[in-house]
């Protein structure tokens, strides 16, 4: 396939430009669900006049459906995108990036989506769609799946659907999370994933960060302990990755601890653990839920994160060495590659 693409690049460069343009339009519409022409033109940084000609062509090919509410992708369009995705990854240079990151860190699979989540809400949506697709691929019936909080995990939950039937499975929060926005809490995301897939769920109604005394008290409570033991049965976990200082502020970590993290070179946060550039754990917050030893015994650990700003943080968590599957965007991938030996 790559040889054929190289030939086409030399002999028919305009053809490949047209392919990229029409793929991007179809893809934006698929991820958006339904979208108006003006909104789509703004997202693609083009004019409505230019977009109209492409939309008319795609509609004539039966790849789009257009009505008063906007444009949506047809089933034929969805099938076409699935078929050409490997070729498009080669075209955008993403397949090579995936291979390099996968082989360097010894991962089972790396999925890279085009764009930068920091700059584009569309890329963030696509990251969620790709994360949902990976979860569907690796989850079977009768699983316990642990989920962390955050905006990226909320996008993953949004893109799950009833076509993924997990009636015998359970979604559970990987940790407490009453200290942040309700829609970004692990509890909310776990329950949304369960409702979207027909699975069941259990919730953990405790704050995310606790004093050591409060932690020990909670661990004596029979009801809390029973739920935690159930959560620790999870064989699959899907989680986000954050920048250490951003997460410390978001979690309202006290000033003294924040200063220690900064002085020690904390770069990344995942599961309530803070990591330095080499993937060494610097600090663990007293949080109820999964422990690092639970994560190390998982059958499948799926990380989903994106944005140029998170590239180094993602690389730090990868160096800890417990990820199996990684779903990232192009901007994060390029930053990760910058940290690798040449």
C-alpha positions as semicolon CSV with decimal commas, in nm:
position;residue;x (nm);y (nm);z (nm)
1;X;0,000;0,000;0,000
2;X;0,279;0,244;0,087
3;X;0,450;0,184;-0,250
4;X;0,125;0,263;-0,430
5;X;0,081;0,580;-0,224
6;X;0,435;0,690;-0,307
7;X;0,362;0,643;-0,679
8;X;0,038;0,838;-0,650
9;X;0,215;1,120;-0,465
10;X;0,455;1,155;-0,756
11;X;0,212;1,113;-1,047
12;X;-0,121;1,232;-0,904
13;X;-0,055;1,472;-0,615
14;X;-0,384;1,656;-0,678
15;X;-0,575;1,329;-0,641
16;X;-0,430;1,271;-0,295
17;X;-0,506;1,629;-0,192
18;X;-0,868;1,576;-0,297
19;X;-0,881;1,244;-0,110
20;X;-0,750;1,409;0,207
21;X;-1,000;1,694;0,177
22;X;-1,304;1,472;0,121
23;X;-1,196;1,226;0,390
24;X;-1,160;1,513;0,638
25;X;-1,509;1,645;0,556
26;X;-1,669;1,302;0,592
27;X;-1,479;1,234;0,911
28;X;-1,580;1,563;1,074
29;X;-1,943;1,496;0,992
30;X;-1,927;1,140;1,128
31;X;-1,774;1,251;1,458
32;X;-2,015;1,547;1,491
33;X;-2,321;1,325;1,433
34;X;-2,513;1,604;1,261
35;X;-2,374;1,944;1,167
36;X;-2,468;2,254;0,968
37;X;-2,266;2,377;0,672
38;X;-2,162;2,703;0,838
39;X;-2,040;2,528;1,152
40;X;-1,850;2,270;0,948
41;X;-1,690;2,540;0,730
42;X;-1,568;2,713;1,046
43;X;-1,427;2,390;1,189
44;X;-1,243;2,315;0,864
45;X;-1,123;2,675;0,820
46;X;-1,277;2,701;0,474
47;X;-1,562;2,893;0,311
48;X;-1,921;2,778;0,273
49;X;-1,889;2,824;-0,104
50;X;-1,594;2,585;-0,131
51;X;-1,755;2,340;0,109
52;X;-2,086;2,340;-0,079
53;X;-1,928;2,188;-0,392
54;X;-1,768;1,907;-0,191
55;X;-2,086;1,837;0,006
56;X;-2,288;1,820;-0,317
57;X;-2,041;1,568;-0,458
58;X;-2,042;1,351;-0,142
59;X;-2,422;1,363;-0,128
60;X;-2,445;1,258;-0,495
61;X;-2,221;0,960;-0,414
62;X;-2,460;0,854;-0,139
63;X;-2,205;0,919;0,134
64;X;-2,393;1,204;0,304
65;X;-2,753;1,274;0,396
66;X;-2,865;1,637;0,405
67;X;-3,191;1,776;0,544
68;X;-3,316;2,086;0,725
69;X;-3,140;1,989;1,049
70;X;-2,799;1,959;0,883
71;X;-2,564;1,699;0,735
72;X;-2,500;1,350;0,863
73;X;-2,301;1,060;0,730
74;X;-2,486;0,775;0,558
75;X;-2,422;0,408;0,631
76;X;-2,235;0,385;0,299
77;X;-2,019;0,678;0,407
78;X;-1,944;0,514;0,741
79;X;-1,843;0,190;0,571
80;X;-1,619;0,377;0,327
81;X;-1,437;0,556;0,610
82;X;-1,373;0,223;0,782
83;X;-1,228;0,076;0,462
84;X;-0,994;0,362;0,379
85;X;-0,873;0,439;0,733
86;X;-0,548;0,233;0,700
87;X;-0,464;0,410;0,373
88;X;-0,539;0,751;0,522
89;X;-0,312;0,678;0,819
90;X;-0,030;0,612;0,572
91;X;-0,123;0,927;0,383
92;X;-0,104;1,142;0,698
93;X;0,213;0,965;0,817
94;X;0,038;0,833;1,129
95;X;0,106;0,462;1,070
96;X;0,480;0,518;1,095
97;X;0,438;0,720;1,416
98;X;0,219;0,443;1,564
99;X;0,481;0,178;1,484
100;X;0,765;0,380;1,632
101;X;0,591;0,452;1,963
102;X;0,451;0,099;1,991
103;X;0,789;-0,070;1,936
104;X;0,986;0,169;2,161
105;X;0,756;0,126;2,461
106;X;0,662;-0,239;2,396
107;X;0,289;-0,171;2,362
108;X;0,029;-0,403;2,209
109;X;-0,131;-0,126;2,005
110;X;-0,102;0,247;1,945
111;X;-0,383;0,444;1,778
112;X;-0,313;0,800;1,663
113;X;-0,583;1,039;1,540
114;X;-0,500;1,348;1,330
115;X;-0,483;1,691;1,493
116;X;-0,424;1,851;1,831
117;X;-0,681;1,826;2,111
118;X;-0,545;2,145;2,267
119;X;-0,645;2,344;1,959
120;X;-0,942;2,153;1,818
121;X;-1,260;2,032;1,993
122;X;-1,312;1,806;1,691
123;X;-0,982;1,625;1,761
124;X;-1,091;1,575;2,122
125;X;-1,414;1,418;1,996
126;X;-1,220;1,195;1,757
127;X;-0,993;1,091;2,044
128;X;-1,306;0,986;2,235
129;X;-1,440;0,796;1,934
130;X;-1,109;0,613;1,889
131;X;-1,093;0,532;2,262
132;X;-1,448;0,392;2,250
133;X;-1,355;0,176;1,948
134;X;-1,052;0,034;2,130
135;X;-1,260;-0,040;2,440
136;X;-1,518;-0,224;2,228
137;X;-1,239;-0,428;2,072
138;X;-1,084;-0,548;2,396
139;X;-1,383;-0,585;2,630
140;X;-1,577;-0,911;2,635
141;X;-1,883;-1,018;2,834
142;X;-1,877;-1,051;3,213
143;X;-1,589;-0,808;3,268
144;X;-1,534;-0,553;3,543
145;X;-1,404;-0,238;3,374
146;X;-1,254;0,043;3,582
147;X;-1,273;0,400;3,451
148;X;-1,106;0,723;3,563
149;X;-1,253;1,073;3,537
150;X;-1,169;1,366;3,314
151;X;-1,282;1,535;2,993
152;X;-1,122;1,278;2,761
153;X;-1,292;0,988;2,939
154;X;-1,621;1,178;2,914
155;X;-1,572;1,186;2,535
156;X;-1,503;0,811;2,531
157;X;-1,828;0,753;2,721
158;X;-2,020;0,976;2,478
159;X;-1,906;0,769;2,179
160;X;-2,006;0,431;2,321
161;X;-2,339;0,302;2,194
162;X;-2,599;0,032;2,241
163;X;-2,444;-0,157;1,948
164;X;-2,179;-0,267;2,199
165;X;-2,372;-0,510;2,419
166;X;-2,203;-0,569;2,755
167;X;-2,502;-0,689;2,955
168;X;-2,294;-0,917;3,177
169;X;-2,028;-0,656;3,252
170;X;-1,983;-0,389;3,517
171;X;-1,836;-0,039;3,491
172;X;-1,682;0,097;3,809
173;X;-1,491;0,415;3,901
174;X;-1,118;0,359;3,942
175;X;-1,109;0,604;4,232
176;X;-1,320;0,847;4,432
177;X;-1,398;1,177;4,268
178;X;-1,639;1,405;4,447
179;X;-1,390;1,692;4,440
180;X;-1,440;1,793;4,076
181;X;-1,716;1,880;3,829
182;X;-1,991;1,619;3,836
183;X;-1,978;1,552;3,461
184;X;-1,604;1,475;3,481
185;X;-1,620;1,245;3,784
186;X;-1,532;0,879;3,741
187;X;-1,871;0,787;3,894
188;X;-2,061;0,981;3,627
189;X;-1,850;0,843;3,343
190;X;-1,877;0,483;3,466
191;X;-2,257;0,508;3,490
192;X;-2,279;0,669;3,141
193;X;-2,068;0,392;2,989
194;X;-2,287;0,130;3,152
195;X;-2,611;0,289;3,032
196;X;-2,475;0,327;2,677
197;X;-2,373;-0,041;2,654
198;X;-2,646;-0,210;2,860
199;X;-2,394;-0,301;3,131
200;X;-2,432;-0,254;3,507
201;X;-2,238;-0,016;3,730
202;X;-2,140;0,050;4,087
203;X;-2,045;0,387;4,233
204;X;-1,795;0,502;4,493
205;X;-1,925;0,806;4,680
206;X;-1,608;0,931;4,848
207;X;-1,383;1,235;4,790
208;X;-1,093;1,194;4,554
209;X;-0,823;1,314;4,795
210;X;-0,830;1,234;5,165
211;X;-0,617;1,291;5,470
212;X;-0,441;0,980;5,594
213;X;-0,672;0,973;5,897
214;X;-0,986;1,001;5,683
215;X;-0,852;0,733;5,449
216;X;-0,795;0,486;5,733
217;X;-1,141;0,559;5,877
218;X;-1,313;0,498;5,543
219;X;-1,126;0,172;5,495
220;X;-1,288;0,044;5,814
221;X;-1,639;0,103;5,677
222;X;-1,788;-0,231;5,565
223;X;-1,994;-0,087;5,277
224;X;-1,704;0,116;5,135
225;X;-1,466;-0,177;5,176
226;X;-1,701;-0,412;4,989
227;X;-1,725;-0,171;4,693
228;X;-1,348;-0,120;4,686
229;X;-1,291;-0,496;4,682
230;X;-1,533;-0,520;4,388
231;X;-1,348;-0,241;4,202
232;X;-1,019;-0,422;4,256
233;X;-1,158;-0,722;4,066
234;X;-1,136;-0,517;3,744
235;X;-0,925;-0,680;3,473
236;X;-0,948;-0,384;3,235
237;X;-0,891;-0,017;3,311
238;X;-0,931;0,278;3,074
239;X;-0,780;0,602;3,197
240;X;-0,666;0,952;3,111
241;X;-0,325;1,108;3,169
242;X;-0,272;1,458;3,305
243;X;0,006;1,711;3,345
244;X;0,122;1,699;3,706
245;X;0,087;2,067;3,797
246;X;-0,242;2,107;3,610
247;X;-0,386;1,807;3,793
248;X;-0,252;1,926;4,129
249;X;-0,441;2,254;4,083
250;X;-0,754;2,080;3,959
251;X;-0,751;1,839;4,254
252;X;-0,688;2,130;4,494
253;X;-0,367;1,974;4,629
254;X;-0,230;2,178;4,921
255;X;0,048;2,429;4,856
256;X;0,315;2,237;5,049
257;X;0,258;1,914;4,854
258;X;0,241;2,106;4,525
259;X;0,578;2,266;4,602
260;X;0,730;1,924;4,675
261;X;0,594;1,785;4,347
262;X;0,736;2,080;4,157
263;X;1,077;2,056;4,322
264;X;1,094;1,680;4,258
265;X;1,020;1,727;3,889
266;X;0,669;1,580;3,873
267;X;0,560;1,575;3,511
268;X;0,254;1,348;3,486
269;X;-0,043;1,224;3,688
270;X;-0,249;0,909;3,648
271;X;-0,460;0,716;3,905
272;X;-0,361;0,966;4,176
273;X;0,009;0,886;4,125
274;X;0,259;1,152;4,018
275;X;0,547;1,054;3,789
276;X;0,874;1,220;3,690
277;X;1,023;1,227;3,339
278;X;1,169;0,877;3,383
279;X;0,837;0,724;3,487
280;X;0,935;0,696;3,855
281;X;0,649;0,740;4,104
282;X;0,721;1,049;4,315
283;X;0,404;1,074;4,518
284;X;0,074;0,897;4,576
285;X;-0,232;1,081;4,698
286;X;-0,434;0,902;4,968
287;X;-0,724;0,808;4,740
288;X;-0,978;0,530;4,768
289;X;-0,985;0,294;4,472
290;X;-0,732;0,117;4,255
291;X;-0,375;0,087;4,379
292;X;-0,070;0,062;4,157
293;X;-0,039;-0,308;4,243
294;X;-0,395;-0,361;4,114
295;X;-0,307;-0,189;3,787
296;X;0,007;-0,400;3,749
297;X;-0,205;-0,717;3,759
298;X;-0,459;-0,599;3,500
299;X;-0,513;-0,792;3,178
300;X;-0,545;-0,471;2,977
301;X;-0,453;-0,110;3,060
302;X;-0,578;0,145;2,806
303;X;-0,451;0,504;2,816
304;X;-0,635;0,777;2,623
305;X;-0,494;1,130;2,615
306;X;-0,410;1,404;2,370
307;X;-0,281;1,754;2,306
308;X;0,068;1,884;2,239
309;X;0,084;2,006;2,600
310;X;0,050;1,649;2,731
311;X;0,312;1,483;2,509
312;X;0,589;1,471;2,770
313;X;0,346;1,366;3,044
314;X;0,220;1,075;2,832
315;X;0,581;0,969;2,763
316;X;0,653;0,976;3,138
317;X;0,360;0,742;3,215
318;X;0,467;0,513;2,929
319;X;0,812;0,487;3,087
320;X;0,648;0,358;3,404
321;X;0,584;0,061;3,180
322;X;0,233;-0,062;3,250
323;X;0,031;0,056;2,950
324;X;-0,091;-0,201;2,697
325;X;-0,292;0,016;2,458
326;X;-0,238;0,386;2,388
327;X;-0,482;0,619;2,209
328;X;-0,340;0,966;2,142
329;X;-0,357;1,247;1,890
330;X;-0,097;1,350;1,634
331;X;0,031;1,649;1,831
332;X;0,097;1,438;2,142
333;X;0,259;1,167;1,929
334;X;0,505;1,415;1,775
335;X;0,599;1,541;2,122
336;X;0,650;1,184;2,248
337;X;0,876;1,104;1,952
338;X;1,085;1,412;2,040
339;X;1,167;1,249;2,376
340;X;1,294;0,926;2,214
341;X;1,658;0,858;2,128
342;X;1,728;0,921;1,759
